[in-house]
mmCIF file of C-alpha atoms in Angstrom:
data_model
loop_
_atom_site.group_PDB
_atom_site.id
_atom_site.type_symbol
_atom_site.label_atom_id
_atom_site.label_comp_id
_atom_site.label_asym_id
_atom_site.label_seq_id
_atom_site.Cartn_x
_atom_site.Cartn_y
_atom_site.Cartn_z
ATOM 1 C CA SER A 1 -106.646 -53.793 124.015
ATOM 2 C CA GLY A 2 -110.096 -52.711 125.268
ATOM 3 C CA LEU A 3 -110.738 -50.175 128.027
ATOM 4 C CA ALA A 4 -113.772 -49.214 130.118
ATOM 5 C CA PHE A 5 -114.651 -47.566 133.443
ATOM 6 C CA SER A 6 -117.543 -47.688 135.875
ATOM 7 C CA ALA A 7 -119.721 -44.567 135.932
ATOM 8 C CA ASP A 8 -117.903 -43.052 138.918
ATOM 9 C CA GLY A 9 -114.443 -44.088 137.727
ATOM 10 C CA THR A 10 -113.637 -46.180 140.787
ATOM 11 C CA LYS A 11 -113.380 -49.298 138.625
ATOM 12 C CA MET A 12 -111.337 -49.777 135.452
ATOM 13 C CA PHE A 13 -111.444 -52.730 133.074
ATOM 14 C CA VAL A 14 -108.895 -53.827 130.472
ATOM 15 C CA THR A 15 -109.204 -56.670 127.973
ATOM 16 C CA GLY A 16 -106.083 -58.826 127.741
ATOM 17 C CA ASP A 17 -105.141 -60.087 124.290
ATOM 18 C CA ILE A 18 -102.553 -62.533 125.644
ATOM 19 C CA GLY A 19 -104.588 -63.779 128.610
ATOM 20 C CA ASP A 20 -107.935 -63.772 126.756
ATOM 21 C CA ASP A 21 -109.558 -62.071 129.717
ATOM 22 C CA VAL A 22 -111.053 -58.928 131.220
ATOM 23 C CA ASN A 23 -108.929 -57.501 134.028
ATOM 24 C CA GLU A 24 -110.589 -55.489 136.805
ATOM 25 C CA TYR A 25 -108.925 -52.717 138.812
ATOM 26 C CA THR A 26 -110.129 -50.494 141.635
ATOM 27 C CA LEU A 27 -109.199 -46.804 141.757
ATOM 28 C CA SER A 28 -109.103 -45.193 145.191
ATOM 29 C CA THR A 29 -109.653 -41.865 143.426
ATOM 30 C CA GLY A 30 -112.182 -41.975 140.608
ATOM 31 C CA PHE A 31 -110.682 -41.647 137.112
ATOM 32 C CA ASP A 32 -107.148 -41.323 138.499
ATOM 33 C CA VAL A 33 -105.143 -44.201 137.009
ATOM 34 C CA SER A 34 -102.265 -43.564 139.399
ATOM 35 C CA SER A 35 -104.546 -44.828 142.176
ATOM 36 C CA ALA A 36 -105.427 -48.118 140.427
ATOM 37 C CA SER A 37 -104.815 -51.578 141.868
ATOM 38 C CA PHE A 38 -105.543 -54.974 140.332
ATOM 39 C CA VAL A 39 -108.515 -56.943 141.685
ATOM 40 C CA ASP A 40 -109.447 -59.902 139.523
ATOM 41 C CA SER A 41 -109.779 -61.200 135.980
ATOM 42 C CA PHE A 42 -112.449 -63.046 134.018
ATOM 43 C CA SER A 43 -111.563 -65.409 131.166
ATOM 44 C CA VAL A 44 -113.440 -65.026 127.888
ATOM 45 C CA ARG A 45 -111.447 -67.773 126.128
ATOM 46 C CA SER A 46 -114.500 -70.008 125.780
ATOM 47 C CA GLN A 47 -116.089 -67.316 123.610
ATOM 48 C CA ASP A 48 -113.076 -65.781 121.838
ATOM 49 C CA THR A 49 -109.289 -66.038 121.852
ATOM 50 C CA LEU A 50 -108.747 -62.465 120.670
ATOM 51 C CA PRO A 51 -110.803 -60.097 122.849
ATOM 52 C CA THR A 52 -110.547 -56.503 121.679
ATOM 53 C CA GLY A 53 -113.248 -53.915 122.434
ATOM 54 C CA LEU A 54 -115.018 -53.637 125.790
ATOM 55 C CA ALA A 55 -118.176 -51.935 127.047
ATOM 56 C CA PHE A 56 -120.679 -52.070 129.919
ATOM 57 C CA ASN A 57 -124.275 -50.975 130.277
ATOM 58 C CA SER A 58 -124.833 -47.962 132.523
ATOM 59 C CA ASP A 59 -125.357 -49.877 135.774
ATOM 60 C CA GLY A 60 -122.624 -52.471 135.200
ATOM 61 C CA THR A 61 -124.900 -55.502 135.140
ATOM 62 C CA LYS A 62 -124.000 -56.257 131.522
ATOM 63 C CA MET A 63 -120.592 -56.539 129.878
ATOM 64 C CA PHE A 64 -119.802 -56.726 126.173
ATOM 65 C CA VAL A 65 -116.556 -57.966 124.636
ATOM 66 C CA THR A 66 -115.635 -57.746 120.958
ATOM 67 C CA GLY A 67 -114.365 -61.038 119.619
ATOM 68 C CA GLY A 68 -111.559 -60.372 117.179
ATOM 69 C CA ALA A 69 -111.117 -64.054 116.333
ATOM 70 C CA ASP A 70 -114.773 -65.009 115.782
ATOM 71 C CA ASP A 71 -115.892 -61.581 114.539
ATOM 72 C CA ASP A 72 -118.684 -61.108 117.040
ATOM 73 C CA ILE A 73 -119.904 -59.209 120.089
ATOM 74 C CA ASN A 74 -120.206 -61.351 123.216
ATOM 75 C CA GLU A 75 -122.707 -60.401 125.915
ATOM 76 C CA TYR A 76 -122.360 -61.280 129.614
ATOM 77 C CA THR A 77 -124.479 -60.631 132.681
ATOM 78 C CA LEU A 78 -122.933 -59.690 136.024
ATOM 79 C CA SER A 79 -124.858 -60.647 139.155
ATOM 80 C CA THR A 80 -122.899 -57.964 141.015
ATOM 81 C CA ALA A 81 -122.494 -54.723 139.100
ATOM 82 C CA PHE A 82 -118.984 -54.058 137.752
ATOM 83 C CA ASP A 83 -117.634 -57.252 139.344
ATOM 84 C CA VAL A 84 -116.207 -59.437 136.568
ATOM 85 C CA SER A 85 -115.915 -62.439 138.880
ATOM 86 C CA THR A 86 -119.733 -62.637 138.752
ATOM 87 C CA ALA A 87 -119.954 -62.589 134.939
ATOM 88 C CA SER A 88 -121.663 -65.301 132.902
ATOM 89 C CA PHE A 89 -121.997 -65.631 129.137
ATOM 90 C CA VAL A 90 -125.399 -64.905 127.573
ATOM 91 C CA ASP A 91 -125.232 -64.618 123.808
ATOM 92 C CA SER A 92 -123.191 -63.374 120.858
ATOM 93 C CA PHE A 93 -123.892 -61.359 117.718
ATOM 94 C CA ASP A 94 -121.993 -61.949 114.479
ATOM 95 C CA VAL A 95 -120.571 -58.855 112.752
ATOM 96 C CA SER A 96 -118.491 -60.613 110.088
ATOM 97 C CA SER A 97 -120.793 -59.369 107.303
ATOM 98 C CA GLN A 98 -119.628 -55.845 108.172
ATOM 99 C CA ASP A 99 -116.021 -56.481 109.237
ATOM 100 C CA THR A 100 -113.695 -59.442 109.759
ATOM 101 C CA THR A 101 -111.566 -57.647 112.368
ATOM 102 C CA PRO A 102 -113.868 -55.862 114.829
ATOM 103 C CA MET A 103 -112.090 -53.743 117.409
ATOM 104 C CA GLY A 104 -113.534 -50.853 119.448
ATOM 105 C CA LEU A 105 -117.060 -51.044 120.848
ATOM 106 C CA ALA A 106 -119.549 -48.471 122.159
ATOM 107 C CA PHE A 107 -123.258 -48.074 122.942
ATOM 108 C CA ASN A 108 -125.579 -45.122 123.276
ATOM 109 C CA THR A 109 -126.960 -44.404 126.758
ATOM 110 C CA ASP A 110 -129.988 -46.709 126.643
ATOM 111 C CA GLY A 111 -128.315 -49.448 124.627
ATOM 112 C CA THR A 112 -130.586 -49.184 121.606
ATOM 113 C CA LYS A 113 -127.599 -48.393 119.404
ATOM 114 C CA MET A 114 -124.295 -50.244 119.152
ATOM 115 C CA PHE A 115 -121.155 -49.152 117.318
ATOM 116 C CA VAL A 116 -118.240 -51.359 116.280
ATOM 117 C CA ILE A 117 -114.920 -50.244 114.833
ATOM 118 C CA GLY A 118 -113.973 -52.207 111.727
ATOM 119 C CA TRP A 119 -110.214 -52.628 111.474
ATOM 120 C CA ALA A 120 -110.431 -54.347 108.067
ATOM 121 C CA GLY A 121 -112.965 -51.908 106.596
ATOM 122 C CA SER A 122 -111.565 -48.771 108.237
ATOM 123 C CA ASP A 123 -115.025 -47.736 109.373
ATOM 124 C CA VAL A 124 -117.483 -47.360 112.230
ATOM 125 C CA ASN A 125 -120.447 -49.727 111.913
ATOM 126 C CA GLU A 126 -123.781 -48.742 113.469
ATOM 127 C CA TYR A 127 -126.450 -51.175 114.679
ATOM 128 C CA THR A 128 -129.887 -50.754 116.240
ATOM 129 C CA LEU A 129 -131.102 -52.981 119.082
ATOM 130 C CA THR A 130 -134.838 -53.392 119.517
ATOM 131 C CA THR A 131 -134.178 -54.278 123.159
ATOM 132 C CA GLY A 132 -131.555 -52.120 124.838
ATOM 133 C CA PHE A 133 -128.259 -53.885 125.576
ATOM 134 C CA ASP A 134 -129.504 -57.183 124.114
ATOM 135 C CA VAL A 135 -127.175 -58.064 121.230
ATOM 136 C CA SER A 136 -129.510 -60.805 119.994
ATOM 137 C CA THR A 137 -131.865 -58.010 118.844
ATOM 138 C CA ALA A 138 -129.185 -56.098 116.887
ATOM 139 C CA SER A 139 -129.416 -55.280 113.187
ATOM 140 C CA PHE A 140 -126.980 -53.405 110.943
ATOM 141 C CA VAL A 141 -127.869 -49.830 109.944
ATOM 142 C CA ASP A 142 -124.984 -47.995 108.339
ATOM 143 C CA SER A 143 -121.228 -47.442 108.375
ATOM 144 C CA PHE A 144 -118.969 -44.400 108.338
ATOM 145 C CA ASP A 145 -115.593 -44.492 106.601
ATOM 146 C CA VAL A 146 -112.657 -43.122 108.615
ATOM 147 C CA SER A 147 -109.851 -44.183 106.240
ATOM 148 C CA SER A 148 -109.076 -40.552 105.379
ATOM 149 C CA GLN A 149 -107.975 -40.104 108.998
ATOM 150 C CA ASP A 150 -106.577 -43.582 109.708
ATOM 151 C CA SER A 151 -106.497 -46.865 107.794
ATOM 152 C CA ILE A 152 -106.452 -48.944 110.985
ATOM 153 C CA PRO A 153 -108.957 -47.515 113.490
ATOM 154 C CA SER A 154 -108.857 -49.209 116.886
ATOM 155 C CA GLY A 155 -110.688 -47.513 119.792
ATOM 156 C CA LEU A 156 -114.073 -45.803 119.878
ATOM 157 C CA ALA A 157 -115.944 -43.462 122.222
ATOM 158 C CA PHE A 158 -118.833 -40.959 122.176
ATOM 159 C CA ASN A 159 -119.887 -38.053 124.350
ATOM 160 C CA THR A 160 -123.093 -38.571 126.329
ATOM 161 C CA ASP A 161 -125.540 -37.237 123.724
ATOM 162 C CA GLY A 162 -123.749 -38.766 120.741
ATOM 163 C CA THR A 163 -122.974 -35.476 119.002
ATOM 164 C CA LYS A 164 -119.251 -36.178 119.242
ATOM 165 C CA MET A 165 -117.429 -39.337 118.223
ATOM 166 C CA PHE A 166 -113.794 -40.205 118.859
ATOM 167 C CA VAL A 167 -111.867 -42.804 116.879
ATOM 168 C CA GLU A 168 -108.425 -43.972 117.813
ATOM 169 C CA GLY A 169 -105.912 -44.261 114.979
ATOM 170 C CA TYR A 170 -103.543 -47.209 115.336
ATOM 171 C CA THR A 171 -101.477 -46.138 112.318
ATOM 172 C CA GLY A 172 -101.378 -42.428 113.108
ATOM 173 C CA SER A 173 -100.970 -42.891 116.879
ATOM 174 C CA ASP A 174 -103.729 -40.388 117.504
ATOM 175 C CA VAL A 175 -107.337 -39.794 118.501
ATOM 176 C CA ASN A 176 -109.609 -38.345 115.828
ATOM 177 C CA GLU A 177 -112.610 -36.200 116.749
ATOM 178 C CA TYR A 178 -115.854 -36.015 114.738
ATOM 179 C CA THR A 179 -119.104 -34.085 115.157
ATOM 180 C CA LEU A 180 -122.493 -35.666 114.441
ATOM 181 C CA THR A 181 -125.361 -33.369 113.476
ATOM 182 C CA THR A 182 -127.754 -36.077 114.670
ATOM 183 C CA GLY A 183 -126.695 -37.759 117.900
ATOM 184 C CA PHE A 184 -125.517 -41.352 117.504
ATOM 185 C CA ASP A 185 -126.114 -41.336 113.741
ATOM 186 C CA VAL A 186 -122.754 -42.035 112.088
ATOM 187 C CA SER A 187 -124.077 -41.051 108.656
ATOM 188 C CA THR A 188 -124.074 -37.431 109.921
ATOM 189 C CA ALA A 189 -120.451 -37.475 111.135
ATOM 190 C CA SER A 190 -117.778 -35.069 109.943
ATOM 191 C CA PHE A 191 -114.095 -34.843 110.903
ATOM 192 C CA VAL A 192 -112.978 -32.027 113.229
ATOM 193 C CA ASP A 193 -109.442 -32.513 114.453
ATOM 194 C CA SER A 194 -106.960 -35.054 115.799
ATOM 195 C CA PHE A 195 -104.684 -35.282 118.809
ATOM 196 C CA SER A 196 -101.381 -37.181 118.711
ATOM 197 C CA VAL A 197 -100.575 -39.605 121.537
ATOM 198 C CA LEU A 198 -97.265 -40.698 119.990
ATOM 199 C CA SER A 199 -95.242 -39.187 122.825
ATOM 200 C CA GLN A 200 -96.965 -41.634 125.176
ATOM 201 C CA GLU A 201 -97.905 -44.563 122.921
ATOM 202 C CA LYS A 202 -97.288 -45.564 119.296
ATOM 203 C CA PHE A 203 -99.874 -48.369 119.184
ATOM 204 C CA PRO A 204 -103.053 -47.036 120.874
ATOM 205 C CA LEU A 205 -106.017 -49.397 121.154
ATOM 206 C CA GLY A 206 -108.709 -48.868 123.837
ATOM 207 C CA LEU A 207 -110.249 -45.434 124.355
ATOM 208 C CA ALA A 208 -112.441 -43.994 127.124
ATOM 209 C CA PHE A 209 -113.550 -40.711 128.689
ATOM 210 C CA ASN A 210 -114.784 -39.854 132.159
ATOM 211 C CA THR A 211 -118.450 -38.919 132.572
ATOM 212 C CA ASP A 212 -118.107 -35.169 131.973
ATOM 213 C CA GLY A 213 -115.482 -35.421 129.231
ATOM 214 C CA THR A 214 -112.713 -33.633 131.099
ATOM 215 C CA LYS A 215 -110.478 -36.711 131.082
ATOM 216 C CA MET A 216 -109.436 -39.029 128.264
ATOM 217 C CA PHE A 217 -107.804 -42.440 128.609
ATOM 218 C CA VAL A 218 -105.823 -44.297 125.963
ATOM 219 C CA MET A 219 -104.876 -47.969 126.187
ATOM 220 C CA GLY A 220 -101.287 -48.539 125.090
ATOM 221 C CA ALA A 221 -100.602 -51.869 123.355
ATOM 222 C CA TYR A 222 -96.896 -51.065 123.066
ATOM 223 C CA GLY A 223 -96.400 -49.707 126.577
ATOM 224 C CA ASP A 224 -98.894 -52.098 128.257
ATOM 225 C CA ASP A 225 -100.382 -49.145 130.097
ATOM 226 C CA VAL A 226 -103.315 -46.777 130.385
ATOM 227 C CA ASN A 227 -102.452 -43.152 129.603
ATOM 228 C CA GLU A 228 -104.542 -40.406 131.211
ATOM 229 C CA TYR A 229 -105.089 -36.940 129.718
ATOM 230 C CA SER A 230 -106.855 -33.792 130.927
ATOM 231 C CA LEU A 231 -109.039 -31.772 128.544
ATOM 232 C CA VAL A 232 -109.496 -28.051 129.082
ATOM 233 C CA SER A 233 -112.852 -28.133 127.273
ATOM 234 C CA PRO A 234 -115.041 -31.215 127.749
ATOM 235 C CA TYR A 235 -114.883 -33.659 124.840
ATOM 236 C CA SER A 236 -112.676 -31.324 122.809
ATOM 237 C CA LEU A 237 -109.278 -32.467 121.538
ATOM 238 C CA ILE A 238 -108.485 -28.986 120.282
ATOM 239 C CA ASN A 239 -107.786 -27.856 123.845
ATOM 240 C CA VAL A 240 -105.755 -30.796 125.113
ATOM 241 C CA THR A 241 -102.949 -28.522 126.280
ATOM 242 C CA GLY A 242 -100.996 -28.103 129.476
ATOM 243 C CA GLU A 243 -98.627 -25.768 131.296
ATOM 244 C CA HIS A 244 -94.957 -26.713 131.139
ATOM 245 C CA ASP A 245 -94.242 -25.253 134.583
ATOM 246 C CA GLY A 246 -96.709 -27.546 136.334
ATOM 247 C CA ASP A 247 -99.537 -25.023 136.776
ATOM 248 C CA VAL A 248 -103.098 -26.262 136.964
ATOM 249 C CA LEU A 249 -104.308 -27.208 133.478
ATOM 250 C CA GLY A 250 -105.966 -24.229 131.837
ATOM 251 C CA ASP A 251 -104.241 -21.620 134.015
ATOM 252 C CA ASP A 252 -102.976 -19.183 131.404
ATOM 253 C CA THR A 253 -100.491 -17.359 133.618
ATOM 254 C CA ASP A 254 -97.688 -18.438 131.307
ATOM 255 C CA ALA A 255 -97.382 -18.923 127.543
ATOM 256 C CA ASP A 256 -100.176 -20.566 125.588
ATOM 257 C CA GLY A 257 -99.608 -23.410 123.183
ATOM 258 C CA ASP A 258 -97.376 -25.563 125.370
ATOM 259 C CA SER A 259 -97.546 -29.278 124.634
ATOM 260 C CA LEU A 260 -99.188 -31.597 127.163
#
């Protein structure tokens, strides 16, 4: 269900709903899922039997897993960065007052803001943390309704400065793009466009981007896979287009408007 990468894309992490764990993969080429190989897994069953969203702090020494069963965010420390075998549970933060089915999870760069997708409420819930990446210091701020785009939002991601937000639509099998006039303030969000992933996956869950926003990754609950996309313009779903003859993405030597 959940999906996350290390900063350089040489590690990928997937939460397993059936196994109640976080699965770690290495990528011989950063952000190229075709080069991924399984490494190890870490059980989160003692904290929650329905792990959904997944996030790390910037240096990989902290991991956060959304608990879909207990309606909370579980925090772990990793003694070795981005190595789930070294993870240990720290604390949890209850979000049931905002939503009883939390899904996608994201933080701003310094961890002073946390965002949780509410499946039941069809919204994005924003929290402030007085200590960065310490969920015990979190407090609810505001929520942003996304039901006009999708009644069952699942995955969540932001660009680096928080002026763009992306919400995965489980019902619509798409990724919805929003602009924020104030970075990482969901009350300033407005809908821009959506991109269908139905040709690859009808039940998308986890969502992630590479560091510069030129690649997008969608976790497929139906296909049990991670689908990789190239973006012509960073963090823009409007230009997720390709060339049917196999040219390099963005090379307009043939007709525009071909589907990816």
